[in-house]
Tab-separated table of C-alpha atoms in Angstrom:
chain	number	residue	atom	x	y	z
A	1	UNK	CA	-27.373	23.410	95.284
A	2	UNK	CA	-26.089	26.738	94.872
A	3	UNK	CA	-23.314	27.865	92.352
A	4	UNK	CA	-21.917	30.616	90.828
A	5	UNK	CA	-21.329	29.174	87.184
A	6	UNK	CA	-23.908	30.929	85.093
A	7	UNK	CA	-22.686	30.820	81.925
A	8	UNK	CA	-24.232	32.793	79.048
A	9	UNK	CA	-25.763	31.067	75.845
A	10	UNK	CA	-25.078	32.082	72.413
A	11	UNK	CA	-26.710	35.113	71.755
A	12	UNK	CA	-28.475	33.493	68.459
A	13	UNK	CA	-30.104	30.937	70.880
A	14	UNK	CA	-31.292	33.447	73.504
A	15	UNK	CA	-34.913	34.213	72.595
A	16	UNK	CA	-35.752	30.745	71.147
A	17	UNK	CA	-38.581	29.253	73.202
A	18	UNK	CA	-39.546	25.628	73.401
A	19	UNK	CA	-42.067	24.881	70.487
A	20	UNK	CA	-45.769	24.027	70.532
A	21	UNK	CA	-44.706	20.372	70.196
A	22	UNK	CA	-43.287	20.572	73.515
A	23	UNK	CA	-46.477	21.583	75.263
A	24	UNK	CA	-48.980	19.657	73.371
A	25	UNK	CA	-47.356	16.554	73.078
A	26	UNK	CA	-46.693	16.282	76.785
A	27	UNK	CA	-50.221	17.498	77.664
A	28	UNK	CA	-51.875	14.879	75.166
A	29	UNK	CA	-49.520	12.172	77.034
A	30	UNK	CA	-49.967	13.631	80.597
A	31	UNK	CA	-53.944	13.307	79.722
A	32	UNK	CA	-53.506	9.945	78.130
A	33	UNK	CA	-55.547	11.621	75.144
A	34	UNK	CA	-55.928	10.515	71.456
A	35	UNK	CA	-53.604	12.051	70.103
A	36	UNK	CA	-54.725	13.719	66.250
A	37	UNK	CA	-51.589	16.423	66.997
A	38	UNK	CA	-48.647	14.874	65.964
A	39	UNK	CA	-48.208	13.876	62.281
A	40	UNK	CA	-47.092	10.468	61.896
A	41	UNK	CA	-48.546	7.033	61.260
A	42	UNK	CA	-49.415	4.948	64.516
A	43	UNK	CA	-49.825	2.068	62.638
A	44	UNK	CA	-47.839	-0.539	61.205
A	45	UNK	CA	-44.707	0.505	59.058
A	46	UNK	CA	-45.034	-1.053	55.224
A	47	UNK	CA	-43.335	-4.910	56.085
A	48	UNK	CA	-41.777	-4.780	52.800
A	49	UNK	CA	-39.525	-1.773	53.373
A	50	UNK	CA	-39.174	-2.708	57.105
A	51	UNK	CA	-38.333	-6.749	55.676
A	52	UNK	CA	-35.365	-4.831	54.079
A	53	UNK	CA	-33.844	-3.788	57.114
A	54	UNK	CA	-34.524	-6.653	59.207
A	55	UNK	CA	-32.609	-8.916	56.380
A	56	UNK	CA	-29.561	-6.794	56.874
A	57	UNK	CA	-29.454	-6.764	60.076
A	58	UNK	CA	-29.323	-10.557	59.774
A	59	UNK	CA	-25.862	-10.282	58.123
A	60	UNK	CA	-23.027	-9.394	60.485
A	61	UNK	CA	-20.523	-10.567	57.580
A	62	UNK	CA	-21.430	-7.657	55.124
A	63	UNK	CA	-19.609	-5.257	56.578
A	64	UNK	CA	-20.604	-2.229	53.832
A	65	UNK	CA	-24.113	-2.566	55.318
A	66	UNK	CA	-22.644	-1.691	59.328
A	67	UNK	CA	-19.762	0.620	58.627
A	68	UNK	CA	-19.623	4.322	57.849
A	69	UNK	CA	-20.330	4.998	53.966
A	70	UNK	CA	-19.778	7.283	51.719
A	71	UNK	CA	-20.562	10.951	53.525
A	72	UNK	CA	-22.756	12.234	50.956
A	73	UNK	CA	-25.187	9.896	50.901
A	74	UNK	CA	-24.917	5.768	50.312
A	75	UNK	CA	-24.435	5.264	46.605
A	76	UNK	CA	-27.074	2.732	46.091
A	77	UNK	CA	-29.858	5.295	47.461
A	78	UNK	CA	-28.187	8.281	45.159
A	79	UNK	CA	-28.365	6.840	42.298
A	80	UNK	CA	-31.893	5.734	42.454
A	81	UNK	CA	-32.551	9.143	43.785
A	82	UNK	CA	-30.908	10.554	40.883
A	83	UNK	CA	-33.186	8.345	38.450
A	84	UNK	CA	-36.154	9.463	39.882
A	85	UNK	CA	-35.919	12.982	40.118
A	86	UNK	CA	-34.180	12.691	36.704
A	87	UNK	CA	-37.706	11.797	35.297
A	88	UNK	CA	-39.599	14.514	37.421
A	89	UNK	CA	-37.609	17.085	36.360
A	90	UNK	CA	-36.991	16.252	33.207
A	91	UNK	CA	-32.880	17.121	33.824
A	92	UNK	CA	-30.149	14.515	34.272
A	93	UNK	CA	-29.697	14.765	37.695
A	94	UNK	CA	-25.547	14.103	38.619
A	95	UNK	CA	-26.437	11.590	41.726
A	96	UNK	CA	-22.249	12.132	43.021
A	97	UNK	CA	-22.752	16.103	42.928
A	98	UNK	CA	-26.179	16.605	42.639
A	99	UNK	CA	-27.698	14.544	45.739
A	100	UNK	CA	-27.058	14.968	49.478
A	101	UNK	CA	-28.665	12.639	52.345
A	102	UNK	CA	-28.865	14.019	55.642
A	103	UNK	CA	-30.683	13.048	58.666
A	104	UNK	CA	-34.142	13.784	58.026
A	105	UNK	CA	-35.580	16.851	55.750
A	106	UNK	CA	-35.132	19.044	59.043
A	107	UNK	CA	-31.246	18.804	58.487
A	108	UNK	CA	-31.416	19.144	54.461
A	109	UNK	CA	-33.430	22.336	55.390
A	110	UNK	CA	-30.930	23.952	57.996
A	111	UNK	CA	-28.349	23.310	55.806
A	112	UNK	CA	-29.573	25.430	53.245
A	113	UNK	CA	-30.476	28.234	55.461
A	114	UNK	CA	-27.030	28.293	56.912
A	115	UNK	CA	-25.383	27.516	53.559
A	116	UNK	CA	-26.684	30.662	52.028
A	117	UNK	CA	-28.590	32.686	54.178
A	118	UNK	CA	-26.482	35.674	55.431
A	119	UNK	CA	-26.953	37.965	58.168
A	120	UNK	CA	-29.760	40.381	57.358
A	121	UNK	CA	-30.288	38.114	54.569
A	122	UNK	CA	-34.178	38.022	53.777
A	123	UNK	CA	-36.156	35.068	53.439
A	124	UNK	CA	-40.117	34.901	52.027
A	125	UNK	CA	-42.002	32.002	53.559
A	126	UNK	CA	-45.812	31.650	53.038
A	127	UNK	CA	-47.863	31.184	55.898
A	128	UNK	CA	-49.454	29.270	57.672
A	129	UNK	CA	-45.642	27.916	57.695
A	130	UNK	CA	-43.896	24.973	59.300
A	131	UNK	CA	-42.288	26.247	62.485
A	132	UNK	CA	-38.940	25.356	62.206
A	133	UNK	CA	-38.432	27.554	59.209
A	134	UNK	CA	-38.613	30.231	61.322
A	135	UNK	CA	-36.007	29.354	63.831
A	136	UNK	CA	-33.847	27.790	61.185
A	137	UNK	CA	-33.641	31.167	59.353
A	138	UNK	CA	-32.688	33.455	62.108
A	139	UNK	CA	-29.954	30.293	63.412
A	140	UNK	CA	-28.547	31.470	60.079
A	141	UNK	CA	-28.430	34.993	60.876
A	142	UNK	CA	-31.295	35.546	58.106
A	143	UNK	CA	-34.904	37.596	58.996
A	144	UNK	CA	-38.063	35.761	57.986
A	145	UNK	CA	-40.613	37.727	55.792
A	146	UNK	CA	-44.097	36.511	56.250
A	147	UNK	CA	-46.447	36.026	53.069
A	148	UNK	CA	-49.593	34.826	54.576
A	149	UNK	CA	-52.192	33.257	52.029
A	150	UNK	CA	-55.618	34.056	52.785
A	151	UNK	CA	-58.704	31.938	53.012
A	152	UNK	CA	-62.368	32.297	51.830
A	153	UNK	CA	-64.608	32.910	54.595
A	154	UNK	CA	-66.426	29.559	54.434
A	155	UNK	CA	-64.608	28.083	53.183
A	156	UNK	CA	-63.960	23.649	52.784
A	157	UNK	CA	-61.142	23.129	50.604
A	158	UNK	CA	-57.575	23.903	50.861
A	159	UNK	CA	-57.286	24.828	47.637
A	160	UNK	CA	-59.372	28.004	48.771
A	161	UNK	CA	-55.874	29.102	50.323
A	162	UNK	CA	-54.028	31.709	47.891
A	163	UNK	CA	-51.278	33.743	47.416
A	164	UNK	CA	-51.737	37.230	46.938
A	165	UNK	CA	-48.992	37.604	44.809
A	166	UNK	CA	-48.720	41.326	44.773
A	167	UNK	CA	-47.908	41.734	48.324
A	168	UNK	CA	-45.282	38.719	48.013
A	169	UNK	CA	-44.107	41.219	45.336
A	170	UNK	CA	-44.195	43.963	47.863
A	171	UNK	CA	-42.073	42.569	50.651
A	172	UNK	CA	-39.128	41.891	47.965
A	173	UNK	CA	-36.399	44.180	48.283
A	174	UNK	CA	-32.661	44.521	47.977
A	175	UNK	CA	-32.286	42.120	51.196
A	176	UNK	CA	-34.428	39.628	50.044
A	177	UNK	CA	-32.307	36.064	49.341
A	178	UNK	CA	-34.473	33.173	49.260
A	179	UNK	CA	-38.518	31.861	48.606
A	180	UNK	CA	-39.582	28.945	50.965
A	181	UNK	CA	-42.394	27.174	49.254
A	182	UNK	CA	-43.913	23.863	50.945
A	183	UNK	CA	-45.864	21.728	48.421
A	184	UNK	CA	-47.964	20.011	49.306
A	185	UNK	CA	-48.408	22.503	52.263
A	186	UNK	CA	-48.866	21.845	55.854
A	187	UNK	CA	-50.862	22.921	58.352
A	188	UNK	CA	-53.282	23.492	55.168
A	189	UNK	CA	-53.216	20.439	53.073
A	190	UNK	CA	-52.965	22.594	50.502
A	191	UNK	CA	-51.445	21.458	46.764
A	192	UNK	CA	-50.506	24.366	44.682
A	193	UNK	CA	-51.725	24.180	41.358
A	194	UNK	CA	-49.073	24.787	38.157
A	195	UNK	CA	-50.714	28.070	37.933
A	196	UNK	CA	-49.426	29.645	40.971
A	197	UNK	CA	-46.434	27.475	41.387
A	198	UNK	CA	-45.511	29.715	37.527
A	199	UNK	CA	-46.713	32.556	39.211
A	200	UNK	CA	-44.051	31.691	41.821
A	201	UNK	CA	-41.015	31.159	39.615
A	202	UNK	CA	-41.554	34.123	37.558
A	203	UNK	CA	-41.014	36.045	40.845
A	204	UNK	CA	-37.963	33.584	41.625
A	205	UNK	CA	-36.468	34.700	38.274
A	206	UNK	CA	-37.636	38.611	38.207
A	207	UNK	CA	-35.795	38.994	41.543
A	208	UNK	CA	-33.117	36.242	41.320
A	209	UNK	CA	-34.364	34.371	44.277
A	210	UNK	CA	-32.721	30.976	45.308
A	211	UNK	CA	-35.975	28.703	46.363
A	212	UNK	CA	-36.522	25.864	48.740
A	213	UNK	CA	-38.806	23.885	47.815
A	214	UNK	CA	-40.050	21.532	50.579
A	215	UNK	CA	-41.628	18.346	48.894
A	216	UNK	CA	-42.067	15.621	51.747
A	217	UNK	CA	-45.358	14.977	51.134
A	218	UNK	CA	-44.479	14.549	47.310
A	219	UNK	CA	-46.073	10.873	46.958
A	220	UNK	CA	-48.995	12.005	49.340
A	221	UNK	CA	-50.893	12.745	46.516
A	222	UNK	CA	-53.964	11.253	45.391
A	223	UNK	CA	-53.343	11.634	41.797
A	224	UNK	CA	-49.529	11.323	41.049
A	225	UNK	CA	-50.047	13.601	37.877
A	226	UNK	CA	-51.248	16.371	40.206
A	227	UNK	CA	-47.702	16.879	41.711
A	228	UNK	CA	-45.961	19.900	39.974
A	229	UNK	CA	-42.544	19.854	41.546
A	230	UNK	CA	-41.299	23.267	41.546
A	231	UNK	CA	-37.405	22.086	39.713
A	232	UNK	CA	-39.388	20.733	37.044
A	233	UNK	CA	-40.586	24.172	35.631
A	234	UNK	CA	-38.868	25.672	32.995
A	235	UNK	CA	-35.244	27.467	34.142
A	236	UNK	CA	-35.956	26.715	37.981
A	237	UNK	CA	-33.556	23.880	38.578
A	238	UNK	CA	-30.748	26.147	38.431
A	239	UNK	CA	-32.053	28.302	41.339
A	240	UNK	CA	-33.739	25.375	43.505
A	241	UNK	CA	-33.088	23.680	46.216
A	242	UNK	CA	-35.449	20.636	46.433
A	243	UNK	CA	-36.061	17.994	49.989
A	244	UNK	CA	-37.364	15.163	50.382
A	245	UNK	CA	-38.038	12.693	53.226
A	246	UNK	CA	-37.419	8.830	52.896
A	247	UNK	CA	-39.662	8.809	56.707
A	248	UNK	CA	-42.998	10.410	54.514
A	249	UNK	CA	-42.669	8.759	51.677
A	250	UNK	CA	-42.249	5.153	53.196
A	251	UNK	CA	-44.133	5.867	56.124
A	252	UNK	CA	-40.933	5.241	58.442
A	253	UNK	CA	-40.621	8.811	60.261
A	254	UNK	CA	-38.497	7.616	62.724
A	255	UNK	CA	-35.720	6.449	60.369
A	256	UNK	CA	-34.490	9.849	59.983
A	257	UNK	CA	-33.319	10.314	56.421
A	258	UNK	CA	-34.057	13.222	54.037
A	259	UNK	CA	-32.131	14.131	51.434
A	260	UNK	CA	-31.723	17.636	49.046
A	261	UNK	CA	-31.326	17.546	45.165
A	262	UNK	CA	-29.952	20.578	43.246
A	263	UNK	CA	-27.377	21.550	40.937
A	264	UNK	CA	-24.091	21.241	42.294
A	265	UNK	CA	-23.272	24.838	43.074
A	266	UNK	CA	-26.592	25.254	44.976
A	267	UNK	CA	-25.839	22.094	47.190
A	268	UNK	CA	-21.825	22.725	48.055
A	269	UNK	CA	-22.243	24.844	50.856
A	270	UNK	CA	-24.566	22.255	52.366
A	271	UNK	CA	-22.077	19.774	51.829
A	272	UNK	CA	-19.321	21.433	53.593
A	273	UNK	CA	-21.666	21.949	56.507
A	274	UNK	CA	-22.600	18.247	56.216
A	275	UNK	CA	-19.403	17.230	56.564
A	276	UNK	CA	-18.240	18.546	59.141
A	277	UNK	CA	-21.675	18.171	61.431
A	278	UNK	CA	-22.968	14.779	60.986
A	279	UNK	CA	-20.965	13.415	58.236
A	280	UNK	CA	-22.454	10.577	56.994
A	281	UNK	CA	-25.911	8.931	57.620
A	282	UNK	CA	-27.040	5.751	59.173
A	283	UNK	CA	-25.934	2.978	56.439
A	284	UNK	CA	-28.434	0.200	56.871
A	285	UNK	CA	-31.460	2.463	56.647
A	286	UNK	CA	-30.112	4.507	53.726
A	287	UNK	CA	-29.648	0.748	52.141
A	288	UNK	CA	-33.005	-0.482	53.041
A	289	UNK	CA	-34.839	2.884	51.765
A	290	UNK	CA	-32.786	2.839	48.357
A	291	UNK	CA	-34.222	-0.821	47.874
A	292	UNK	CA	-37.512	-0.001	48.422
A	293	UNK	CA	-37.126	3.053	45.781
A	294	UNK	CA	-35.574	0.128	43.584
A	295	UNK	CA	-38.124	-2.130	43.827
A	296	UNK	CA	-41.108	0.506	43.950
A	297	UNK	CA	-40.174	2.785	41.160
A	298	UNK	CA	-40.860	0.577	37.933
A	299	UNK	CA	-44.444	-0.179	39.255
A	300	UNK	CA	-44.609	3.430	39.789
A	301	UNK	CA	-43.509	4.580	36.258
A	302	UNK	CA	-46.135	1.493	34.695
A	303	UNK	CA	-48.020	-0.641	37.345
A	304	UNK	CA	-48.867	2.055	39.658
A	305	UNK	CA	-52.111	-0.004	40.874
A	306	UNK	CA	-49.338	-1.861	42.722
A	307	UNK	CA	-46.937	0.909	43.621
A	308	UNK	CA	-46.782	1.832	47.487
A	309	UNK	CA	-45.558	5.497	45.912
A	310	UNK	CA	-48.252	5.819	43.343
A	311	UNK	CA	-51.547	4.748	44.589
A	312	UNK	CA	-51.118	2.581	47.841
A	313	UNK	CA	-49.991	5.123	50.274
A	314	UNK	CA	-52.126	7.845	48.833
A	315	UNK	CA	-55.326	5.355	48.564
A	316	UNK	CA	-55.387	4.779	52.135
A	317	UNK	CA	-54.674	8.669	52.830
A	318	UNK	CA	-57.341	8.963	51.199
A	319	UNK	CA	-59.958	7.049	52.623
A	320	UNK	CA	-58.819	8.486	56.242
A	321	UNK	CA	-59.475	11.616	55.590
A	322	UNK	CA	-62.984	11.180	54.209
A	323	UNK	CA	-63.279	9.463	57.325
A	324	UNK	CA	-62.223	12.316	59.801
A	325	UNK	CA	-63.683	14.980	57.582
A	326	UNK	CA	-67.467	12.460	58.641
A	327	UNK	CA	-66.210	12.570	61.996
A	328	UNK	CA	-65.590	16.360	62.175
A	329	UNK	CA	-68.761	17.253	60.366
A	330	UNK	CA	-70.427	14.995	63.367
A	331	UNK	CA	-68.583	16.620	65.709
A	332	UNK	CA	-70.190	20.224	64.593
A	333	UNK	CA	-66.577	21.124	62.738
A	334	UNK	CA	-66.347	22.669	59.296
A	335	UNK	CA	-63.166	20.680	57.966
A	336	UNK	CA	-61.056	22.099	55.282
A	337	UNK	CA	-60.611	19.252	52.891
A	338	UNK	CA	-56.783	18.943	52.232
A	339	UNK	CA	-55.696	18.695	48.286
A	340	UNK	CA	-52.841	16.203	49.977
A	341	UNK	CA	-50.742	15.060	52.510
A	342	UNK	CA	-52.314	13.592	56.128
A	343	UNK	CA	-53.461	17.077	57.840
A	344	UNK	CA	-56.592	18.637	58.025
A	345	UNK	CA	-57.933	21.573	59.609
A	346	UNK	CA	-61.246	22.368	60.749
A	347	UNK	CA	-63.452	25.316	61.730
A	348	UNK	CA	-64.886	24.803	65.582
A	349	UNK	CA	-66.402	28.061	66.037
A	350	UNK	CA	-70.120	26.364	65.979
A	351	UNK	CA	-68.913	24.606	68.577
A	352	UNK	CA	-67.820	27.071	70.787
A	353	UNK	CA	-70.940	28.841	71.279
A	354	UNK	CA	-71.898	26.413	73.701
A	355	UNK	CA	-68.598	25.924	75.398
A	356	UNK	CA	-67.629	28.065	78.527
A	357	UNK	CA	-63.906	28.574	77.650
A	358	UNK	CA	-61.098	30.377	80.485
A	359	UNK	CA	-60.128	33.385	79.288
A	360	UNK	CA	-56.128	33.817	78.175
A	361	UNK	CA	-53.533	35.522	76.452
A	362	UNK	CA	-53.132	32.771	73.935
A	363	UNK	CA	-55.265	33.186	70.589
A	364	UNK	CA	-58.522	31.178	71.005
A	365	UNK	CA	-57.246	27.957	69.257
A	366	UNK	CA	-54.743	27.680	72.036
A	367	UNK	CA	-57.098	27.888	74.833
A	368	UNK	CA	-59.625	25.518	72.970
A	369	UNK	CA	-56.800	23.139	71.916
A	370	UNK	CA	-56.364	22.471	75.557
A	371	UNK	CA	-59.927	22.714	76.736
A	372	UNK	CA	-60.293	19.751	74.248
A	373	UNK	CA	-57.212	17.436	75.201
A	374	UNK	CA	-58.143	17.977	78.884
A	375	UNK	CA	-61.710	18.006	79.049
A	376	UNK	CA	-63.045	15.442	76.235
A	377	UNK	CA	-59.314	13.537	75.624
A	378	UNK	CA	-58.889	14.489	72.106
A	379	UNK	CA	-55.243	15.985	71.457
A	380	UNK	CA	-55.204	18.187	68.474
A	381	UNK	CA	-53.032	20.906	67.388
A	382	UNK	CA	-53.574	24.999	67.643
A	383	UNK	CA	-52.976	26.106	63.890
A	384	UNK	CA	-52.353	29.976	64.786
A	385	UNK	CA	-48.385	28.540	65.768
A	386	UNK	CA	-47.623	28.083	62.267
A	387	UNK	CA	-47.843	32.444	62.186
A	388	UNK	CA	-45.648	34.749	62.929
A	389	UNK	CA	-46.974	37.863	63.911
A	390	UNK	CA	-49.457	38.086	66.493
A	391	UNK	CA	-52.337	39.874	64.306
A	392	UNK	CA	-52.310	37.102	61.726
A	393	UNK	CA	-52.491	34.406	65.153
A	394	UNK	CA	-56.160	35.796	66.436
A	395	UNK	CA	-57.000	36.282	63.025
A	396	UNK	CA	-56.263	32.670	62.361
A	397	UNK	CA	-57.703	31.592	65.546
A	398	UNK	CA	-60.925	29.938	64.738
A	399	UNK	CA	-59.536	26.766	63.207
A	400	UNK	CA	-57.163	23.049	64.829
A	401	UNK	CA	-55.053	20.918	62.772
A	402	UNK	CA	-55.247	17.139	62.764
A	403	UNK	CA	-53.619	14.415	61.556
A	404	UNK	CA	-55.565	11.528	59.847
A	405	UNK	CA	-52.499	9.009	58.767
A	406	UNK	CA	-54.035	7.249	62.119
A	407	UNK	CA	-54.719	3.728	62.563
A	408	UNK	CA	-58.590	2.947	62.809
A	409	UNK	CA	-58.731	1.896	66.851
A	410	UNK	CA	-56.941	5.848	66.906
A	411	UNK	CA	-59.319	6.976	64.427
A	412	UNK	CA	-62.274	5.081	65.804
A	413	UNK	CA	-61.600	6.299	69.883
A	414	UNK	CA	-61.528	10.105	67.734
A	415	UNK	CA	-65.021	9.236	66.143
A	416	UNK	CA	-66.811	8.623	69.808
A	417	UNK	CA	-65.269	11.543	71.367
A	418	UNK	CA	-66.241	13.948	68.466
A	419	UNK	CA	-70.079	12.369	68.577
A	420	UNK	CA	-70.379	13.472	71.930
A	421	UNK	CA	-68.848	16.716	71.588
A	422	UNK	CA	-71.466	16.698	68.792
A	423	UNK	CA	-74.983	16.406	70.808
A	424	UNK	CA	-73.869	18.866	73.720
């Protein structure tokens, strides 16, 4: 049907393309492929967070638990947030002022952009980088400035990612607003040491930078003494904006709740964005989550053998990746042990000696991202996205990025494909 209504987008929106989730998740589907792309669990949510939310919902008669609540975030799930972050930052954090739940980290993270970011504003994000920082940043008006770390040619550890710090130092100018730093760090599985998150604030404080510091994979850790959190360095929790995910750290992605702690002038222009987007966030999840928090937290502080935060999620992290990094090596990879989180990358260019691949625009882990979810029914993900500039895609081009927080039939189905691929 033919019309003549052709109305023009907002010009902000006009050269945003779909993102790689778009294609890869509907080829891994369309292929009925195991999927090692996306990054969440496919296995059983912990029952005693999800036993939380079930008893609720078994309550009609308390209304507080069905109704709108408080905009900012519930109060019960503030104020534990509020303790906790009190005691790993070592600052009394206000949990009325000081804490704002939003739906997901993705919302607690566009907020800030377009809370502070101006146009022309300048913001420094490492690479490889998330890709909705990108988009998020020039929503707000803002131009992303790419820091990309570099990696030791052979190298199997992501701590062998690093910051060259002098050419961060370069790209700061007058412009220049805002650091992104992601810690732990994904595609990479990187967890940046106290070293260079130091290194990090002193250029935060030299050039009066306001940072984000995205933490979701805080308790994905698997020593909880290895986590640095960027507020808790000396003078940074004045110029830091911190977020956190309730779906990482419980394992519940699809419960949507994040949440961003900083001192009340840093988090006021989120809130007036807040309130006047979403509002106020689902009330029986943020009830159930604060629970959990309650009733997790004092193991975690001194029985963290039997914390979920401290050692149980990370334990079985753990053991999953030593198990995919096996089933890589057998599959002629070269993974890149991760420091944290539930991503890995791995090197395939052994492999691809002796495969025939088409020839296309797309760097090389693009066209042997799809050679692999359509030929051998593995779905992984092309790690040259998570760059900006085209240069820095085909130089990253050698490497894909999986996701080991997989049950084991997932991780076992992975395991026979990557044998095979193996003896070819």
């Amino acid at each position: 049907m033919s019309s003549s209504f052709a109305p023009k987008p907002a010009e902000r929106t006009a050269q945003h393309s779909a993102s790689i989730w778009v294609e890869f998740t509907t080829l891994a589907a369309e292929t009925k492929a195991v999927n090692l792309g996306q990054g969440f669990p496919d296995s059983p949510a912990p029952k005693f967070v999800t036993d939380l939310l079930e008893n609720l919902s078994k309550h009609p008669e308390l209304t507080a638990a069905h109704q709108y609540t408080r905009g900012y975030g519930h109060p019960m799930l503030v104020d534990i947030l509020a303790k906790m972050y009190s005691h790993f930052y070592n600052v009394q954090v206000d949990p009325m002022n000081e804490v704002l739940v939003t739906v997901g980290a993705y919302l607690s993270l566009y907020y800030a952009f377009l809370g502070w970011v101006n146009k022309g504003d300048e913001v420094l994000i490492i690479e490889p980088a998330y890709d909705c920082y990108y988009p998020q940043v020039k929503f707000a008006g803002g131009v992303p400035v790419p820091v990309v770390m570099n990696l030791a040619e052979g190298a199997t550890s992501a701590s062998q990612f690093t910051i060259d710090f002098a050419d961060m130092e370069s790209k700061i100018n007058e412009k220049t607003k805002m650091l992104v730093i992601n810690n732990p760090h994904n595609p990479t599985g990187k967890l940046f040491s106290r070293h260079e998150l130091e290194k990090l604030a002193e250029i935060a404080k030299k050039h009066n930078l306001i940072v984000i510091a995205d933490e979701v994979y805080e308790f994905h850790v698997w020593d909880k003494n290895d986590m640095v959190r960027f507020a808790s360095l000396p003078g940074m929790y004045e110029r830091t904006i911190s977020i956190g995910s309730a779906g990482k750290a419980f394992s519940v992605t699809g419960w949507k709740l994040g949440w961003a702690v900083g001192p009340k002038q840093l988090l006021e222009p989120l809130k007036a964005i807040h309130q006047n987007c979403v509002f106020t966030c689902s009330t029986p999840t943020q009830m159930a989550i604060a629970e959990a928090f309650r009733l997790d937290w004092p193991k975690f502080l001194s029985d963290p053998e039997n914390s979920y935060l401290a050692t149980g999620l990370s334990g079985e992290l753990r053991a999953k990746r030593d198990k995919l990094a096996k089933m890589l090596e057998e599959g002629n990879f070269r993974p890149i042990i991760p420091d944290a989180g539930y991503f890995m990358l791995a090197d395939y260019v052994h492999l691809k000696e002796g495969i025939n691949l088409p020839t296309e625009e797309d760097p090389d882990d693009f066209v042997f991202s799809r050679w692999l979810c359509r030929e051998k029914k593995l779905a992984v993900i092309p790690p040259s996205a998570f760059y900006s500039a085209r240069d820095n895609k085909l130089k990253n081009s050698n490497m894909v990025r999986l996701c080991y927080f997989k049950k084991d039939e997932t991780l076992d189905a992975a395991e026979e494909i990557l044998k095979k691929l193996g003896k070819q």
